[in-house]
Amino acid sequence: MDQPRVVLFGATGFTGRLTAEAMTRAGLAPVLAGRNERALNELTKKLSRLVPSPQAPTWQCADVNDPDTVRDLVSNPTDVLVSTVGPFTRFGAAAVDAAVSAGCTYIDSTGESGFIHQLFERSDEFKKSGAKIIPACGYDFIPGNLAGAIALRNCRDRDEWPSRVKIGYFTQGPMNMSSGTKASALASLGSSGYTFQSGQLVDTPLGTKFAEFTLADGKKYGAINIGGTEQFALPRMNPRLLNVDVYLGWAGKWSKPASSLASLTSPITRSRISRHLLTRLTSSIPTTTGQGPSGPELIAGRSVAIATVHDAVGNHLETVQVSGPAPYPFTAEFLAWAAAMAHAGRINGTGTLDPISAFGLGPFIAGCSAIGLRQVRNN
Ligand SMILES: NC(=O)c1ccc[n+]([C@@H]2O[C@H](COP(=O)([O-])OP(=O)(O)OC[C@H]3O[C@@H](n4cnc5c(N)ncnc54)[C@H](OP(=O)(O)O)[C@@H]3O)[C@@H](O)[C@H]2O)c1
């Protein structure tokens, strides 16, 4: 059998370049894949200087518009396909199909609720091929899984009965979005979100719920609901959990008005016709790739997530806040760590996997810690 390959699809994009460097430094000898031959060649040459030649990257062309070229990236169950080709609701299917054909591990950087939901809905189908599909291994949604998992573990150690978990995502310091983040936010307009309520996944339009979180600095921050992987991960970790909500605080003081607006417009944006029109409109808007913060701006911010846990009658049981490197470097480092775990055959289960189930709680906490994402508060 051929040596297992670690392939990075989207290597010439903004997050892809950061991830390619992290994978090369980690000694994974990645195959850098994308649609632009010249850019791939140049990137491969540049990164080859960082490591001894056996660990140097190689490259291979693949284009979503020619799915066979994406399928050619992986062929064995031991291969690992990491994708940063987004927006995922538009371009993500080809890489997932390729990984399922090979029955191998797939890891991505998506933060798009609609795409994540679809992957979890197709889990049984993926299981048949033995594929391990692990979406959202970036700033969205690793830190919230970590905060929630530590909080639930602490409750378990004290024999407490948690019923509700609320996760909030924030950044500290400047936050400049990459071209891909903007394109994905646009592509997500009109797509549905979800919450975990009374033990079930419930369709809940994005942004229609508002919550406030008190961070370790003692100040309150508003946030609006999104669909993450915590709604799948945390009930698997503690089957008694009845409610899991995930919120994003990027809109800052505009979170509450944004939530009111989303509630007003959701009956319109939820209709099939509106969704179809929004998809057509957003996919016709030209977008650039490869743009994002650089130099000191790239590393200036911090990724922050907080988990609060209550019991069935509303008693507060636990609050855990985690903080780590800025979102883009964090995403690149975590994708490289996840790929190394998959390459070493250390993924549990098949089908669509949340990060806690996929890596196991202990290795997941240790992996986050190794790249600087750690607990800063517990009460
Ligand atoms: N969850 C998180 O925290 C997080 C963090 C970072 C990024 N992301 C997500 O990751 C995705 C990428 O972000 P980014 O900042 O790297 O964006 P980007 O620079 O726009 O990269 C997009 C990538 O997709 C590639 N691509 C587009 N169409 C393609 C096609 N037909 N065939 C093959 N490749 C194609 C582009 O190739 P070219 O290079 O040839 O243009 C580029 O490599 C976005 O969806 C973003 O939201 C999420």
XYZ file of C-alpha atoms and ligand atoms in Angstrom:
427
model
C 0.000 0.000 0.000
C 1.160 3.578 -0.742
C 2.346 5.794 2.109
C -0.606 7.642 3.693
C -0.912 11.159 2.245
C -1.828 14.341 4.053
C -3.436 16.598 1.435
C -4.316 20.260 1.969
C -6.963 21.413 -0.530
C -7.156 25.219 -0.746
C -3.451 25.594 0.089
C -3.031 28.841 -1.886
C -5.862 30.666 -0.066
C -5.361 32.881 2.982
C -6.006 30.217 5.643
C -4.573 27.561 3.350
C -1.134 29.249 3.233
C -1.001 29.516 7.032
C -2.070 25.883 7.334
C 0.430 24.728 4.701
C 3.222 26.317 6.719
C 1.973 24.800 10.009
C 1.716 21.333 8.404
C 5.171 21.619 6.849
C 6.734 22.707 10.137
C 4.952 19.780 11.832
C 6.830 17.405 9.464
C 3.697 16.153 7.681
C 5.148 16.549 4.143
C 1.737 17.758 2.917
C 0.525 17.565 -0.666
C -0.536 21.149 -1.409
C -3.616 21.121 -3.629
C -5.521 23.846 -5.455
C -6.558 25.119 -8.839
C -3.647 27.470 -9.568
C -0.580 25.568 -10.767
C 1.821 28.525 -10.639
C 0.795 29.563 -7.118
C 1.132 25.949 -5.917
C 4.581 25.624 -7.431
C 5.805 28.852 -5.809
C 4.335 27.997 -2.414
C 5.883 24.522 -2.496
C 9.324 25.969 -3.290
C 9.019 28.543 -0.504
C 7.933 26.026 2.162
C 10.494 23.412 1.071
C 13.217 25.660 2.491
C 11.782 25.228 6.014
C 12.427 21.479 6.386
C 14.794 18.674 5.314
C 13.875 17.314 1.850
C 11.988 14.127 2.976
C 9.508 16.391 4.801
C 9.187 18.944 1.998
C 5.713 19.522 0.551
C 4.685 18.515 -2.955
C 1.739 19.802 -4.984
C -1.179 18.578 -7.098
C -3.819 20.461 -9.088
C -7.489 20.002 -8.233
C -10.538 22.109 -9.076
C -14.007 21.854 -7.557
C -15.433 22.397 -11.042
C -13.783 19.130 -12.139
C -14.684 16.751 -9.264
C -12.520 13.902 -10.656
C -9.417 16.025 -9.979
C -10.521 16.372 -6.338
C -11.252 12.638 -6.110
C -7.704 11.957 -7.379
C -6.263 13.651 -4.261
C -6.970 10.698 -1.955
C -7.334 6.961 -2.566
C -6.646 5.043 0.667
C -8.487 4.862 4.008
C -5.284 6.044 5.723
C -5.127 9.268 3.649
C -6.084 12.573 5.241
C -7.818 15.311 3.263
C -7.906 18.776 4.874
C -9.993 21.381 3.066
C -9.975 25.166 3.369
C -11.882 25.643 0.102
C -14.819 27.871 0.961
C -17.520 29.053 1.024
C -18.282 25.465 1.910
C -21.998 25.673 1.082
C -20.878 26.460 -2.500
C -17.605 24.592 -2.950
C -17.389 22.093 -0.062
C -19.135 19.014 -1.496
C -16.348 17.859 -3.846
C -13.794 17.326 -1.059
C -16.309 15.510 1.166
C -17.286 13.226 -1.744
C -13.604 12.517 -2.437
C -12.956 11.525 1.189
C -16.068 9.314 1.247
C -14.974 7.582 -1.994
C -11.587 6.811 -0.436
C -13.108 5.989 2.991
C -10.512 8.300 4.537
C -10.385 11.152 7.057
C -11.724 14.585 6.067
C -11.060 17.698 8.180
C -12.135 21.240 7.318
C -12.105 24.891 8.377
C -15.779 25.606 7.826
C -17.758 27.805 10.194
C -20.955 27.612 8.093
C -23.875 26.245 10.137
C -25.826 25.013 7.109
C -22.883 22.969 5.821
C -22.101 21.503 9.257
C -25.749 20.486 9.723
C -25.824 18.733 6.338
C -22.680 16.743 7.202
C -24.139 15.532 10.512
C -27.411 14.608 8.762
C -25.420 12.443 6.284
C -23.374 10.698 8.989
C -24.932 7.213 8.475
C -24.191 7.411 4.753
C -20.537 8.310 5.481
C -20.209 5.465 8.001
C -20.820 2.895 5.242
C -17.525 3.868 3.554
C -15.605 4.065 6.839
C -14.916 7.774 6.228
C -14.219 9.991 9.243
C -15.682 13.432 8.563
C -14.597 16.109 11.051
C -15.921 19.569 10.150
C -15.272 22.980 11.753
C -11.754 22.485 13.108
C -10.935 26.191 13.376
C -11.763 29.164 15.593
C -15.323 28.129 14.751
C -15.936 25.772 16.638
C -12.981 24.375 18.595
C -12.688 26.838 21.547
C -16.382 26.474 22.507
C -16.104 22.682 22.447
C -13.089 22.965 24.738
C -14.795 25.343 27.198
C -17.987 23.230 27.218
C -16.093 19.951 27.652
C -14.013 21.228 30.594
C -17.142 22.669 32.255
C -19.068 19.379 31.868
C -16.108 17.335 33.093
C -15.895 19.516 36.225
C -19.640 19.042 36.869
C -19.255 15.263 36.425
C -16.358 15.206 38.906
C -18.644 16.893 41.483
C -21.587 14.554 40.707
C -23.696 17.464 39.512
C -26.497 17.174 36.941
C -26.077 19.791 34.203
C -29.107 20.473 32.050
C -28.245 23.573 29.977
C -25.001 24.766 28.387
C -24.557 28.161 26.744
C -21.432 28.819 24.681
C -20.278 32.293 23.609
C -17.579 33.144 21.035
C -15.653 36.410 21.182
C -12.345 37.930 20.106
C -10.144 40.313 22.042
C -8.183 42.960 20.162
C -8.413 43.837 16.472
C -10.330 41.446 14.248
C -9.808 41.780 10.496
C -11.622 39.156 8.451
C -10.089 37.214 5.581
C -11.605 37.198 2.078
C -12.881 33.682 2.766
C -14.594 34.616 6.036
C -16.428 37.474 4.289
C -17.428 35.218 1.376
C -18.659 32.519 3.777
C -20.678 35.036 5.821
C -22.314 36.211 2.596
C -22.982 32.646 1.457
C -24.610 31.877 4.840
C -27.271 34.606 4.462
C -30.638 32.902 4.583
C -29.231 29.517 5.601
C -30.793 28.030 8.695
C -29.194 27.605 12.103
C -30.086 25.168 14.886
C -30.131 24.816 18.630
C -30.341 21.758 20.875
C -33.564 22.113 22.871
C -35.321 19.630 25.162
C -32.968 16.904 23.942
C -33.496 17.521 20.221
C -31.893 19.474 17.425
C -34.301 22.276 16.508
C -34.190 24.451 13.401
C -33.541 27.997 14.709
C -32.792 30.786 12.219
C -29.351 32.336 12.610
C -29.216 35.444 14.771
C -32.776 35.293 16.097
C -31.728 34.590 19.713
C -29.729 36.990 21.875
C -27.691 36.249 25.016
C -25.305 38.126 27.302
C -22.091 36.700 28.763
C -19.925 38.116 31.555
C -16.299 37.542 30.543
C -13.303 37.310 32.867
C -12.828 41.120 32.671
C -16.165 41.478 34.524
C -17.918 43.153 31.560
C -21.066 41.948 29.813
C -20.987 41.139 26.088
C -23.942 40.468 23.794
C -24.032 37.697 21.181
C -26.429 36.090 18.682
C -27.161 32.402 18.034
C -25.375 30.274 15.456
C -25.159 26.548 14.746
C -21.860 24.973 15.797
C -20.593 21.475 16.565
C -21.159 21.844 20.332
C -24.863 20.996 19.810
C -23.664 17.528 18.675
C -20.584 17.112 20.878
C -21.805 18.083 24.346
C -24.987 15.914 24.468
C -22.817 12.955 23.344
C -20.497 13.683 26.260
C -23.368 14.031 28.741
C -26.609 12.367 27.532
C -28.574 14.087 30.347
C -28.029 17.503 28.755
C -31.257 18.981 27.423
C -30.204 22.346 25.985
C -27.082 23.558 24.165
C -26.961 27.018 22.590
C -24.014 28.561 20.757
C -23.678 32.328 20.298
C -21.307 34.561 18.331
C -20.342 37.948 19.774
C -18.618 39.513 16.771
C -21.384 42.111 16.269
C -20.510 43.587 19.692
C -23.013 46.255 20.781
C -24.973 45.640 17.552
C -25.808 42.067 18.620
C -29.177 42.970 20.164
C -30.430 45.124 17.239
C -29.082 42.487 14.809
C -31.037 39.806 16.661
C -34.268 41.875 16.613
C -33.824 42.460 12.881
C -33.136 38.761 12.219
C -36.301 37.821 14.167
C -38.367 40.263 12.105
C -36.989 39.139 8.761
C -36.655 35.409 9.428
C -40.200 34.498 8.258
C -39.209 35.998 4.890
C -35.643 34.683 4.655
C -36.761 31.190 5.752
C -39.085 30.718 2.797
C -37.739 28.393 0.102
C -38.119 31.035 -2.606
C -36.200 33.663 -0.597
C -33.453 31.176 0.192
C -33.155 30.263 -3.470
C -33.018 33.941 -4.493
C -30.481 34.764 -1.752
C -28.267 31.859 -2.833
C -28.413 33.000 -6.459
C -27.733 36.611 -5.486
C -24.835 35.887 -3.133
C -23.171 33.414 -5.496
C -23.226 36.018 -8.284
C -21.274 38.571 -6.209
C -17.604 38.401 -7.260
C -15.214 37.659 -4.387
C -11.440 37.713 -4.113
C -9.341 35.031 -2.425
C -6.088 35.045 -0.482
C -6.715 38.330 1.372
C -6.497 38.812 5.137
C -4.599 40.376 8.016
C -0.816 40.221 7.875
C 2.201 40.996 10.055
C 1.363 42.212 13.588
C -2.376 42.415 12.693
C -2.473 38.664 12.060
C -1.391 37.731 15.561
C -2.682 40.730 17.532
C -6.111 39.411 18.629
C -7.094 36.554 20.941
C -9.678 33.812 20.420
C -12.054 33.645 23.394
C -14.889 31.256 24.214
C -16.971 30.882 27.353
C -19.261 28.084 28.540
C -21.868 28.522 31.270
C -23.644 25.500 32.738
C -26.921 25.396 34.688
C -28.996 22.596 36.181
C -32.658 21.862 35.396
C -33.973 24.440 37.883
C -31.632 27.223 36.763
C -28.880 26.945 39.380
C -25.510 28.040 38.044
C -23.051 25.106 38.172
C -19.983 26.201 36.240
C -18.395 28.863 34.035
C -15.256 28.131 32.027
C -13.535 30.658 29.774
C -10.742 29.705 27.380
C -8.385 31.978 25.492
C -5.876 31.280 22.739
C -4.020 32.614 19.707
C -5.756 34.920 17.212
C -8.412 33.185 15.075
C -6.457 32.606 11.824
C -3.158 31.358 13.314
C -5.215 29.256 15.735
C -7.201 27.719 12.863
C -4.021 26.870 10.920
C -2.315 25.303 13.939
C -5.379 23.279 14.944
C -5.901 21.970 11.387
C -2.239 20.856 11.333
C -2.594 19.190 14.748
C -5.829 17.438 13.695
C -4.165 16.232 10.466
C -1.220 14.860 12.472
C -3.641 12.982 14.756
C -5.419 11.505 11.725
C -2.103 10.629 10.063
C -1.114 8.759 13.245
C -4.404 6.791 13.110
C -5.693 8.444 16.277
C -9.288 9.237 15.235
C -12.131 7.443 17.063
C -15.233 6.368 15.142
C -16.567 6.814 11.615
C -19.218 9.035 10.032
C -19.500 12.701 10.964
C -17.609 13.381 14.155
C -17.458 16.300 16.570
C -13.934 17.114 17.793
C -14.393 15.670 21.300
C -15.605 12.304 19.964
C -13.045 12.274 17.140
C -9.899 12.943 19.195
C -11.048 11.833 22.656
C -11.432 14.277 25.538
C -7.892 13.958 26.982
C -6.008 14.289 23.660
C -8.368 17.106 22.586
C -7.649 19.149 25.735
C -3.901 18.419 25.413
C -3.874 19.333 21.702
C -5.624 22.664 22.343
C -3.215 23.398 25.185
C -0.174 22.596 23.011
C -1.196 25.316 20.555
C -1.966 27.822 23.303
C -5.755 27.494 23.817
C -6.205 27.192 27.567
C -8.610 27.840 30.389
C -8.395 31.333 31.891
C -11.335 31.269 34.302
C -13.337 28.747 36.224
C -16.035 29.498 38.807
N -13.879 28.440 11.185
C -12.935 29.349 11.233
O -12.612 29.822 12.271
C -12.273 29.724 9.957
C -11.004 30.314 9.955
C -10.415 30.579 8.729
C -11.098 30.287 7.549
N -12.331 29.740 7.612
C -13.070 29.395 6.392
O -12.196 28.740 5.479
C -12.528 29.106 4.153
C -11.293 29.673 3.479
O -10.954 30.885 4.072
P -9.746 31.748 3.502
O -9.603 32.890 4.383
O -8.583 30.885 3.266
O -10.364 32.214 2.118
P -9.721 32.394 0.683
O -8.396 33.025 0.759
O -10.791 33.074 -0.127
O -9.519 30.893 0.163
C -10.473 30.178 -0.551
C -9.764 29.018 -1.205
O -10.700 28.297 -2.000
C -10.092 28.049 -3.237
N -11.077 27.841 -4.301
C -12.102 28.640 -4.660
N -12.751 28.099 -5.710
C -12.106 26.938 -5.998
C -12.279 25.922 -6.978
N -13.227 26.012 -7.921
N -11.465 24.848 -6.959
C -10.474 24.750 -6.054
N -10.237 25.691 -5.106
C -11.050 26.766 -5.107
C -9.249 29.269 -3.513
O -8.293 28.980 -4.521
P -7.293 30.124 -5.097
O -6.216 30.262 -4.067
O -6.795 29.525 -6.378
O -8.097 31.363 -5.293
C -8.635 29.459 -2.145
O -7.528 28.613 -1.986
C -13.696 30.087 4.269
O -14.902 29.380 4.120
C -13.597 30.624 5.689
O -14.825 31.051 6.219
C -12.932 29.474 8.790
